[in-house]
């Protein structure tokens, strides 16, 4: 039966034309740059004109004729609907005043620069209304098309469909687009060395293949959040001099059936066409999660199909192409074992939290753009931030600059950085919080107890400062600088537990009662005692047994890996360890009760006390922290003994001072 002419197709065509008109008449195909890149081009004399639009915080940039000739991709093309020549670049700016001041400053410094700045509006209200109507009509047409035309046809898995829903969303980074190199990546020397080798594989493949070697298929970057995994991949893109396809694991996920697998196929097809090439998948755990053995609901079929397609592409028939897959994740324990086997991800590079010298290098990178005071010492800042990741250090530098601006400083001082560290770790100071004098003295006694025990025990962490100023959710805190060690002995664990219980013990010694303020202390010592007994085999009664599961599968088990009798023994031993250290803290504080109360009085008087104040009351500390020394040879070739399995002290939560000694009171 002939249904005749369908008017709805006319609506679709008109709506699509109206929808794509502003795109064709605008600079949507123009490359976007940041302010630093713009000012760099201006200083080189490559900018002819910049047209600033106040209403959109964007600007069109027109290059000089000489600069345009050198850029192959930026040509003065006249689009069918455009009113004039397209801009060569597009700039998204933040503060217009700063943009103008910097622009005129550069021109004043170099009179030879002939760049001009103009202002305008991106469009009228009528045009905006017209575009909005067009977008709504286009959206309605698309909705009609997908719901009534596509739902019964398999969900758009065909890459040649009208809207290319099955096409890969990977961003292609060429040599000209890459802005990050290995010089911009501070620290991570071991990871950089391995990644550089991968880059060399692609550049000089014959060097390895002539000896019978094969280029690795995949490289997996594993490490805590903020350690620089994605930055390392960006540096690879800048150094590789080969096509670099970048996308996230979530880009494969779609509501339509078959789209994920189709995008994987298309991604590898594009990479093989431009071989040699690198594919980078960020947060690969979004699609690489271990497949379930019993899938009752069928909800994960699409994700598993996507993973199966990825496995096939990485190690299937006809994969003798120079394509390397790089991926990043902080959840390597949940990835499918088939994904991690040799022949797929051949190399697993662990990107750990930076050491002292690496933190110094990271500070040097981030401090380049900050106006520093002469009092700022990069090595001192590195020592003040144990357990901080690269992202944390970047946040410290930014927060210090904000604090300096808030206090109207001409430059960022050393104190601004210390305040920034305190702000990030402990939270914002709440000086206006009303506290009763009795509670304030109890808080002072509690914090003085922490400080006293840590001063009088050998292996406790060195004291940094003690404060009773409310900060975040805590009423007071005693902050320490944890030692950067790779191994922890039983004595060190016990001394640190004793220091953690020092606050609660001080309340018992002075008031003969305890409060609810030691909640975080009790939680910490309980977890540490549990780790000693069940993980590290540091208990005589349980023996040299560990119930730790490195695969991470134990969290899905309903039962315990030990009997009820053993569970009872474990509970008894944990309680025994904690109670022994609590009684030890009481004995130490009872013996030094007068000094404890003197320290609390000084704390109430000054609100913040430092190491020097404790030396006046207790004298010099009998033990000095041991300084770790690493040779250059050991840095380049670490042995397994120098990199043991992570211990409880090396986790970010326990290295940061705020987590060690935060005092919390429960609400009643």
XYZ file of C-alpha atoms in Angstrom:
668
model
C 0.000 0.000 0.000
C 1.332 3.364 -1.024
C 1.189 5.713 1.872
C 2.069 8.719 -0.279
C 4.238 11.607 0.667
C 5.288 11.693 4.343
C 5.336 15.307 5.506
C 7.351 14.433 8.620
C 10.518 13.977 6.573
C 10.182 17.582 5.465
C 9.991 18.633 9.114
C 13.101 16.604 9.880
C 15.041 18.228 7.052
C 13.939 21.740 8.020
C 14.692 21.145 11.709
C 18.120 19.730 10.936
C 18.870 22.669 8.650
C 17.848 25.155 11.328
C 19.804 23.204 13.957
C 23.020 23.019 11.992
C 22.872 26.547 10.547
C 24.432 28.234 13.612
C 27.072 25.536 13.653
C 27.975 26.158 10.004
C 27.975 29.896 10.414
C 30.100 29.815 13.572
C 33.594 28.740 14.363
C 32.655 25.296 15.702
C 35.429 23.767 13.595
C 37.958 26.231 14.914
C 40.542 24.972 17.384
C 40.171 26.298 20.940
C 43.187 27.529 22.897
C 43.757 28.743 26.464
C 45.034 32.142 27.600
C 48.648 31.049 28.083
C 48.814 29.750 24.482
C 47.237 32.967 23.191
C 49.724 35.229 24.948
C 52.559 33.026 23.731
C 51.396 33.437 20.100
C 51.001 37.173 20.654
C 54.557 37.539 21.948
C 55.710 35.743 18.782
C 53.905 38.353 16.650
C 51.462 35.833 15.135
C 48.233 37.565 16.249
C 46.637 40.068 13.854
C 43.357 40.722 15.637
C 41.350 39.443 18.582
C 37.601 40.053 18.693
C 36.192 39.733 22.213
C 32.534 38.845 22.908
C 31.575 40.071 26.380
C 28.343 38.095 26.572
C 29.900 34.652 26.006
C 33.427 35.026 27.495
C 34.830 33.885 24.155
C 36.992 35.582 21.560
C 37.809 35.005 17.891
C 41.500 35.142 17.001
C 42.800 36.039 13.533
C 46.404 35.177 12.700
C 48.753 37.155 10.516
C 49.160 36.056 6.902
C 52.654 34.710 7.635
C 51.456 32.645 10.593
C 48.466 31.341 8.607
C 50.698 30.112 5.787
C 52.778 28.061 8.248
C 49.686 26.363 9.666
C 48.397 23.791 7.220
C 45.170 23.045 9.073
C 44.116 26.666 9.615
C 42.989 28.069 6.255
C 40.771 30.989 5.468
C 37.800 28.990 4.312
C 34.498 30.584 3.351
C 31.630 28.453 4.534
C 28.359 28.532 2.578
C 26.455 30.383 5.322
C 29.233 32.469 6.803
C 29.300 36.260 6.501
C 33.055 36.584 6.273
C 36.321 34.805 6.815
C 36.386 32.321 9.655
C 38.633 33.029 12.636
C 41.783 30.935 12.853
C 41.489 30.178 16.577
C 38.992 30.502 19.415
C 39.829 31.673 22.943
C 37.824 31.039 26.123
C 38.835 33.660 28.667
C 38.054 34.095 32.357
C 38.520 37.669 33.520
C 38.145 40.324 30.780
C 40.036 42.924 32.820
C 43.028 40.569 33.188
C 42.900 39.791 29.450
C 42.978 43.500 28.539
C 45.746 44.352 31.031
C 47.953 41.483 29.873
C 47.285 42.343 26.201
C 48.322 45.992 26.605
C 51.273 45.012 28.813
C 52.704 42.777 26.073
C 52.198 45.484 23.430
C 53.879 48.060 25.683
C 56.834 45.740 26.291
C 57.265 45.006 22.562
C 56.162 47.941 20.364
C 56.722 45.861 17.195
C 53.599 43.812 17.955
C 50.723 45.206 15.854
C 47.928 43.134 17.359
C 44.589 44.898 17.856
C 41.677 44.096 20.144
C 38.029 44.724 19.282
C 34.771 44.052 21.111
C 31.340 42.880 20.007
C 28.314 40.739 20.827
C 27.978 37.149 19.694
C 24.393 37.566 18.591
C 21.068 39.293 19.190
C 18.186 38.129 21.368
C 16.107 37.333 18.293
C 18.870 35.149 16.913
C 19.158 33.340 20.251
C 15.411 32.735 20.302
C 15.500 31.500 16.733
C 18.333 29.094 17.521
C 16.514 27.819 20.630
C 13.367 27.113 18.630
C 15.423 25.334 15.989
C 17.096 23.197 18.593
C 13.752 22.214 20.149
C 12.328 21.290 16.751
C 15.443 19.318 15.952
C 15.287 17.559 19.306
C 11.654 16.580 18.698
C 12.540 15.223 15.284
C 15.432 13.210 16.676
C 13.230 11.862 19.460
C 10.604 10.792 16.949
C 13.193 9.159 14.735
C 14.879 7.139 17.479
C 11.745 6.078 19.371
C 9.490 5.126 16.465
C 12.014 4.251 13.806
C 15.059 2.877 15.582
C 13.937 1.001 18.659
C 12.806 -1.981 16.679
C 15.887 -2.095 14.515
C 18.627 -3.136 16.927
C 19.549 0.094 18.612
C 21.946 1.830 16.248
C 24.843 -0.591 16.288
C 25.491 0.147 12.622
C 28.311 2.693 12.345
C 26.962 3.925 9.014
C 23.636 5.030 10.490
C 22.317 8.511 10.074
C 23.759 9.883 13.286
C 26.855 7.673 13.557
C 25.923 6.483 17.020
C 28.228 3.483 16.699
C 31.260 5.603 15.856
C 34.047 5.934 18.382
C 34.175 9.110 20.483
C 37.968 9.007 20.725
C 39.778 12.321 20.425
C 42.677 12.225 18.001
C 45.718 14.123 19.263
C 48.318 14.925 16.642
C 51.832 16.183 17.163
C 50.704 19.795 16.713
C 47.959 19.468 19.333
C 50.150 17.911 22.034
C 51.158 20.445 24.687
C 52.455 18.160 27.471
C 55.846 16.420 27.337
C 57.892 14.383 29.785
C 59.557 17.618 30.917
C 56.199 18.712 32.353
C 55.863 15.526 34.413
C 57.718 15.903 37.697
C 58.675 12.820 39.704
C 57.417 9.420 38.501
C 60.897 8.583 37.261
C 60.327 4.820 37.191
C 56.980 5.138 35.415
C 58.388 7.633 32.898
C 61.256 5.291 32.078
C 58.909 2.409 31.280
C 56.548 4.595 29.302
C 59.432 6.100 27.334
C 60.384 2.578 26.333
C 56.890 2.058 24.952
C 57.196 5.265 22.948
C 60.525 4.037 21.606
C 58.833 0.790 20.528
C 56.638 2.728 18.145
C 59.335 5.067 16.899
C 61.957 2.409 16.288
C 60.020 -0.835 15.973
C 62.703 -2.464 13.808
C 65.233 -2.095 16.634
C 63.264 -4.666 18.636
C 61.589 -6.785 15.960
C 64.833 -7.622 14.177
C 65.914 -9.481 17.315
C 62.676 -11.462 17.382
C 60.890 -9.324 19.954
C 57.256 -8.267 19.743
C 55.869 -4.864 20.509
C 53.767 -4.991 23.694
C 50.016 -4.885 23.151
C 49.007 -2.914 26.209
C 50.283 -0.855 29.141
C 48.168 -0.442 32.298
C 48.822 2.539 34.585
C 47.722 1.749 38.132
C 47.841 3.993 41.161
C 45.901 6.081 43.686
C 43.829 9.032 42.432
C 45.771 12.190 41.649
C 49.194 10.588 41.163
C 49.507 11.635 37.505
C 48.339 8.669 35.426
C 46.371 10.753 32.930
C 49.129 13.390 32.844
C 51.630 10.663 31.994
C 49.426 9.549 29.120
C 49.241 13.151 27.854
C 53.032 13.284 27.961
C 53.145 10.115 25.885
C 50.943 11.844 23.318
C 53.383 14.739 23.237
C 56.466 12.556 22.922
C 55.266 9.719 20.706
C 55.066 11.670 17.422
C 52.381 9.164 16.389
C 48.557 9.450 16.318
C 47.163 9.289 19.840
C 43.503 8.336 20.411
C 42.226 9.412 23.818
C 38.867 8.575 25.397
C 37.278 7.497 28.680
C 35.903 4.094 29.572
C 32.455 5.619 30.014
C 32.450 6.748 26.340
C 31.697 3.170 25.332
C 28.618 2.982 27.528
C 25.314 3.775 25.826
C 21.667 2.973 26.366
C 21.371 1.280 22.957
C 22.275 -2.351 22.515
C 25.477 -3.081 20.617
C 26.807 0.474 20.615
C 29.727 -0.240 22.989
C 31.075 -3.124 20.921
C 30.576 -1.119 17.727
C 32.580 1.782 19.125
C 35.402 -0.551 20.134
C 35.562 -1.946 16.591
C 35.514 1.522 15.087
C 38.208 2.756 17.480
C 40.617 -0.009 16.562
C 39.791 0.367 12.876
C 40.761 4.051 13.043
C 43.943 3.266 14.982
C 44.985 0.525 12.536
C 44.395 2.877 9.607
C 46.866 5.360 11.147
C 49.304 2.718 12.445
C 51.620 3.056 14.300
C 49.295 4.589 16.898
C 48.461 4.674 20.595
C 45.006 4.233 22.143
C 44.522 5.615 25.651
C 41.456 4.558 27.687
C 41.088 6.482 30.929
C 39.177 4.865 33.814
C 39.071 1.508 32.049
C 37.322 -0.090 35.039
C 34.078 1.364 33.626
C 34.078 -1.406 31.005
C 36.822 -3.743 32.254
C 35.160 -4.891 35.465
C 35.321 -8.640 36.088
C 32.498 -10.503 34.374
C 30.020 -12.199 36.697
C 29.706 -15.961 36.678
C 25.958 -15.962 37.254
C 24.145 -13.097 35.588
C 20.478 -13.547 36.435
C 19.134 -10.161 35.440
C 21.061 -9.665 32.227
C 21.676 -6.030 33.148
C 25.387 -6.239 32.481
C 25.184 -7.904 29.075
C 25.987 -4.696 27.214
C 29.085 -3.943 29.324
C 30.293 -7.512 29.021
C 29.795 -7.463 25.261
C 31.886 -4.319 25.109
C 34.611 -5.978 27.183
C 34.509 -9.109 25.019
C 34.974 -6.990 21.911
C 37.922 -5.206 23.521
C 39.535 -8.554 24.394
C 39.065 -9.731 20.819
C 40.549 -6.576 19.318
C 43.587 -6.677 21.612
C 44.404 -10.316 20.998
C 42.481 -11.845 18.155
C 43.155 -12.923 14.590
C 44.966 -10.396 12.445
C 46.295 -8.143 15.219
C 49.824 -7.809 13.866
C 49.606 -4.047 13.761
C 51.665 -1.440 15.576
C 48.863 -0.302 17.866
C 49.514 -0.062 21.619
C 46.661 0.279 24.095
C 47.318 2.347 27.223
C 44.835 2.422 30.078
C 44.601 4.010 33.514
C 42.713 2.935 36.619
C 42.854 3.122 40.387
C 40.827 -0.093 40.748
C 43.069 -2.721 39.198
C 41.775 -5.314 41.673
C 38.312 -5.379 40.052
C 39.493 -5.734 36.440
C 38.778 -8.935 34.556
C 41.644 -11.432 34.643
C 41.386 -12.001 30.895
C 42.159 -8.330 30.369
C 45.326 -8.447 32.474
C 46.919 -11.545 30.992
C 50.078 -11.455 28.892
C 49.341 -10.600 25.284
C 46.787 -7.960 26.207
C 48.068 -5.727 28.935
C 51.653 -6.936 28.964
C 52.903 -4.290 31.339
C 51.460 -2.972 34.545
C 53.105 0.264 35.695
C 52.365 1.311 39.275
C 52.218 5.078 39.723
C 52.718 5.508 43.470
C 52.418 8.524 45.735
C 55.479 10.759 45.345
C 58.459 10.526 47.703
C 60.176 13.537 49.291
C 62.428 14.424 46.321
C 59.550 13.823 43.893
C 57.265 16.159 45.842
C 59.970 18.823 45.623
C 60.053 18.441 41.833
C 56.246 18.653 41.674
C 56.288 21.839 43.743
C 58.852 23.342 41.356
C 56.484 22.714 38.426
C 53.390 24.201 40.081
C 55.198 27.169 41.624
C 56.410 28.497 38.273
C 53.171 30.444 37.732
C 52.980 31.766 41.322
C 54.604 34.977 42.545
C 56.630 33.689 45.497
C 58.105 35.408 48.503
C 61.791 34.888 49.284
C 60.832 32.983 52.453
C 59.367 30.051 50.487
C 61.571 26.950 50.513
C 60.485 24.155 48.162
C 62.231 21.450 50.169
C 60.479 22.625 53.340
C 57.115 22.443 51.575
C 57.899 18.935 50.374
C 58.644 17.860 53.961
C 55.338 19.329 55.146
C 53.267 17.261 52.719
C 53.917 13.525 53.269
C 51.323 11.317 51.643
C 50.179 14.062 49.266
C 49.581 13.197 45.630
C 50.452 15.423 42.695
C 46.876 16.687 42.564
C 46.996 17.474 46.297
C 50.193 19.493 45.823
C 48.629 21.430 42.951
C 45.676 22.165 45.236
C 48.041 23.357 47.995
C 49.721 25.815 45.614
C 46.396 27.139 44.371
C 44.962 27.444 47.882
C 48.096 29.279 49.066
C 47.701 31.808 46.252
C 44.034 32.323 47.180
C 44.902 32.814 50.857
C 47.622 35.336 49.931
C 45.161 37.255 47.739
C 42.541 37.143 50.524
C 45.078 38.671 52.937
C 46.174 41.300 50.361
C 49.750 40.023 50.178
C 52.026 41.215 47.409
C 53.437 37.684 47.041
C 52.711 34.191 48.384
C 54.585 33.681 51.644
C 55.703 30.620 53.570
C 52.895 31.116 56.099
C 50.344 31.156 53.259
C 51.495 27.680 52.233
C 51.323 26.408 55.821
C 47.805 27.820 56.145
C 46.882 26.162 52.848
C 48.099 22.762 54.085
C 46.110 23.202 57.299
C 43.063 24.278 55.332
C 43.171 21.258 53.004
C 43.929 18.711 55.727
C 41.821 19.910 58.621
C 39.217 22.154 57.064
C 38.363 25.797 57.595
C 38.979 27.362 60.998
C 35.790 28.045 62.991
C 36.997 30.708 65.429
C 33.450 31.917 66.034
C 32.310 28.547 67.411
C 31.109 28.958 71.025
C 32.688 26.417 73.399
C 32.196 26.257 77.145
C 35.379 26.809 79.214
C 35.098 23.303 80.717
C 34.895 21.707 77.265
C 37.765 23.851 76.011
C 39.984 22.650 78.863
C 39.021 19.026 78.187
C 39.962 19.486 74.531
C 43.292 20.995 75.640
C 43.928 18.050 77.999
C 43.055 15.617 75.207
C 45.426 17.192 72.687
C 48.150 17.630 75.296
C 47.882 13.888 75.977
C 48.553 13.121 72.305
C 51.549 15.461 72.283
C 52.999 14.108 75.539
C 52.890 10.443 74.549
C 54.334 11.149 71.092
C 57.172 13.114 72.725
C 58.017 10.433 75.267
C 57.848 7.329 73.032
C 60.604 6.444 70.623
C 58.745 5.417 67.489
C 55.824 7.840 67.546
C 55.685 10.369 64.710
C 57.484 13.699 65.289
C 55.175 16.461 66.473
C 54.431 19.378 64.149
C 51.944 21.443 66.141
C 48.982 21.204 68.497
C 45.888 23.382 68.267
C 42.547 23.693 70.028
C 41.066 25.996 67.390
C 37.993 24.242 65.959
C 38.634 23.212 62.382
C 36.178 21.324 60.178
C 34.402 18.729 62.320
C 37.144 18.615 64.952
C 37.439 20.689 68.113
C 41.213 20.337 68.195
C 44.074 18.467 66.608
C 47.644 17.360 67.259
C 49.449 17.166 63.922
C 52.531 15.130 63.142
C 54.853 14.525 60.236
C 54.843 10.779 59.599
C 58.157 9.145 58.781
C 58.453 8.016 55.172
C 59.357 4.387 55.693
C 58.844 1.264 53.642
C 58.709 -1.193 56.537
C 57.019 -0.930 59.912
C 57.979 -2.975 62.977
C 55.748 -4.137 65.809
C 57.303 -1.606 68.203
C 56.564 1.253 65.817
C 52.937 0.194 65.469
C 52.499 -0.104 69.237
C 54.092 3.297 69.952
C 51.837 4.974 67.398
C 48.784 3.256 68.899
C 49.828 4.415 72.340
C 50.161 8.010 71.078
C 46.747 7.802 69.421
C 45.183 6.666 72.706
C 47.036 9.403 74.598
C 44.111 11.838 74.348
C 41.586 9.461 75.886
C 44.114 8.383 78.540
C 44.797 12.030 79.466
C 41.102 12.598 80.139
C 41.111 9.524 82.408
C 44.195 10.691 84.326
C 43.036 14.280 84.873
C 39.258 13.953 85.163
C 38.940 10.275 86.134
C 36.337 9.938 83.369
C 36.268 9.905 79.582
C 34.228 11.643 76.877
C 32.996 10.817 73.384
C 35.736 12.918 71.785
C 38.043 9.991 71.047
C 35.841 8.312 68.442
C 38.308 8.670 65.554
C 41.181 7.592 67.857
C 39.375 4.395 68.822
C 38.499 3.652 65.206
C 42.109 4.079 64.143
C 43.695 1.901 66.829
C 41.060 -0.810 66.368
C 41.768 -1.034 62.628
C 45.512 -1.045 63.258
C 45.264 -3.782 65.894
C 43.048 -5.805 63.584
C 45.622 -5.468 60.800
C 48.395 -6.609 63.146
C 46.475 -9.765 64.050
C 44.722 -10.751 60.803
C 46.943 -9.320 58.041
C 50.573 -8.888 59.076
C 50.940 -11.898 61.374
C 52.300 -9.823 64.281
C 50.433 -11.675 67.019
C 52.008 -14.582 68.904
C 48.758 -16.405 69.635
C 47.374 -16.326 66.072
C 50.828 -16.949 64.638
C 52.275 -16.398 61.200
C 48.946 -16.421 59.416
C 47.430 -13.754 57.165
C 43.784 -13.607 56.127
C 44.423 -10.795 53.653
C 43.085 -11.316 50.113
C 45.086 -9.293 47.581
C 42.653 -10.117 44.789
C 39.905 -8.111 46.446
C 37.354 -10.903 46.054
C 36.917 -11.468 49.778
C 34.518 -8.523 50.058
C 31.984 -10.495 48.026
C 32.165 -13.536 50.313
C 29.449 -14.043 52.881
C 31.613 -16.037 55.296
C 34.935 -15.523 57.061
C 38.063 -17.442 56.029
C 38.407 -18.743 59.592
C 36.343 -20.644 62.153
C 34.192 -19.215 64.934
C 36.786 -20.295 67.493
C 39.511 -18.403 65.617
C 37.236 -15.368 65.295
C 36.783 -15.343 69.079
C 40.558 -15.577 69.569
C 41.116 -12.710 67.104
C 38.632 -10.501 68.964
C 40.344 -11.264 72.262
C 43.811 -10.482 70.875
C 42.672 -7.206 69.278
C 41.093 -6.111 72.555
C 44.226 -7.157 74.454
C 46.552 -5.124 72.203
C 44.422 -1.978 72.442
C 43.911 -2.271 76.193
C 47.627 -2.815 76.856
C 48.536 0.347 74.968
C 45.793 2.293 76.740
C 47.119 1.232 80.153
C 50.653 2.065 78.995
C 49.497 5.574 78.020
C 47.858 6.016 81.438
C 51.107 5.013 83.200
C 53.188 7.462 81.155
C 50.751 10.333 81.680
C 50.338 9.628 85.406
C 54.106 9.826 85.790
C 54.168 13.161 83.890
C 50.833 14.592 85.091
C 52.247 17.992 86.119
C 53.918 18.500 82.731
C 50.719 17.371 81.006
C 48.645 20.011 82.791
C 51.318 22.666 82.191
C 51.171 21.884 78.469
C 47.370 22.091 78.530
C 47.534 25.497 80.292
C 49.909 26.824 77.640
C 47.624 25.434 74.952
C 44.618 27.263 76.422
C 46.680 30.449 76.620
C 48.155 30.373 73.081
C 45.586 28.094 71.314
C 48.378 26.873 69.003
C 51.694 25.494 70.247
C 54.677 24.104 68.373
C 57.646 21.818 68.903
C 59.586 24.578 70.671
C 56.910 24.884 73.365
C 57.170 21.174 74.176
C 60.955 21.433 74.447
C 60.559 24.107 77.137
C 58.384 21.760 79.247
C 59.796 18.270 78.501
C 63.292 19.138 77.288
C 64.874 17.864 74.083
C 63.330 14.753 72.566
C 65.564 11.761 73.196
C 65.121 10.339 69.711
C 65.569 11.990 66.350
C 63.868 10.613 63.246
C 66.059 8.545 60.955
C 66.711 10.090 57.563
C 66.175 7.808 54.585
C 69.012 7.764 52.038
C 68.558 6.490 48.508
C 71.392 6.143 46.032
C 71.029 7.068 42.382
C 71.536 3.458 41.362
C 68.759 2.327 43.680
C 66.426 5.016 42.357
C 66.867 3.791 38.794
C 66.776 0.067 39.579
C 64.705 -0.575 42.692
C 64.878 -4.096 44.045
C 61.855 -6.027 45.279
C 63.090 -5.631 48.847
C 62.844 -1.838 48.528
C 59.293 -1.993 47.274
C 57.393 -4.390 49.509
C 53.666 -4.761 49.672
C 51.990 -1.637 51.032
C 51.801 -1.474 54.809
C 49.162 0.261 56.824
C 51.301 3.331 57.450
C 51.736 4.051 53.780
C 48.092 4.564 52.969
C 47.106 8.189 52.274
C 44.571 8.187 55.089
C 47.176 7.379 57.696
C 50.015 9.463 56.392
C 48.151 12.752 56.519
C 48.324 14.509 59.881
C 44.644 15.333 60.143
C 43.621 11.710 59.924
C 46.046 10.740 62.683
C 44.838 13.009 65.423
C 41.478 14.531 64.591
C 39.364 15.015 67.696
C 35.652 14.517 67.147
C 32.745 14.921 69.587
C 29.489 13.152 69.033
C 26.304 15.201 69.096
C 23.882 14.503 71.850
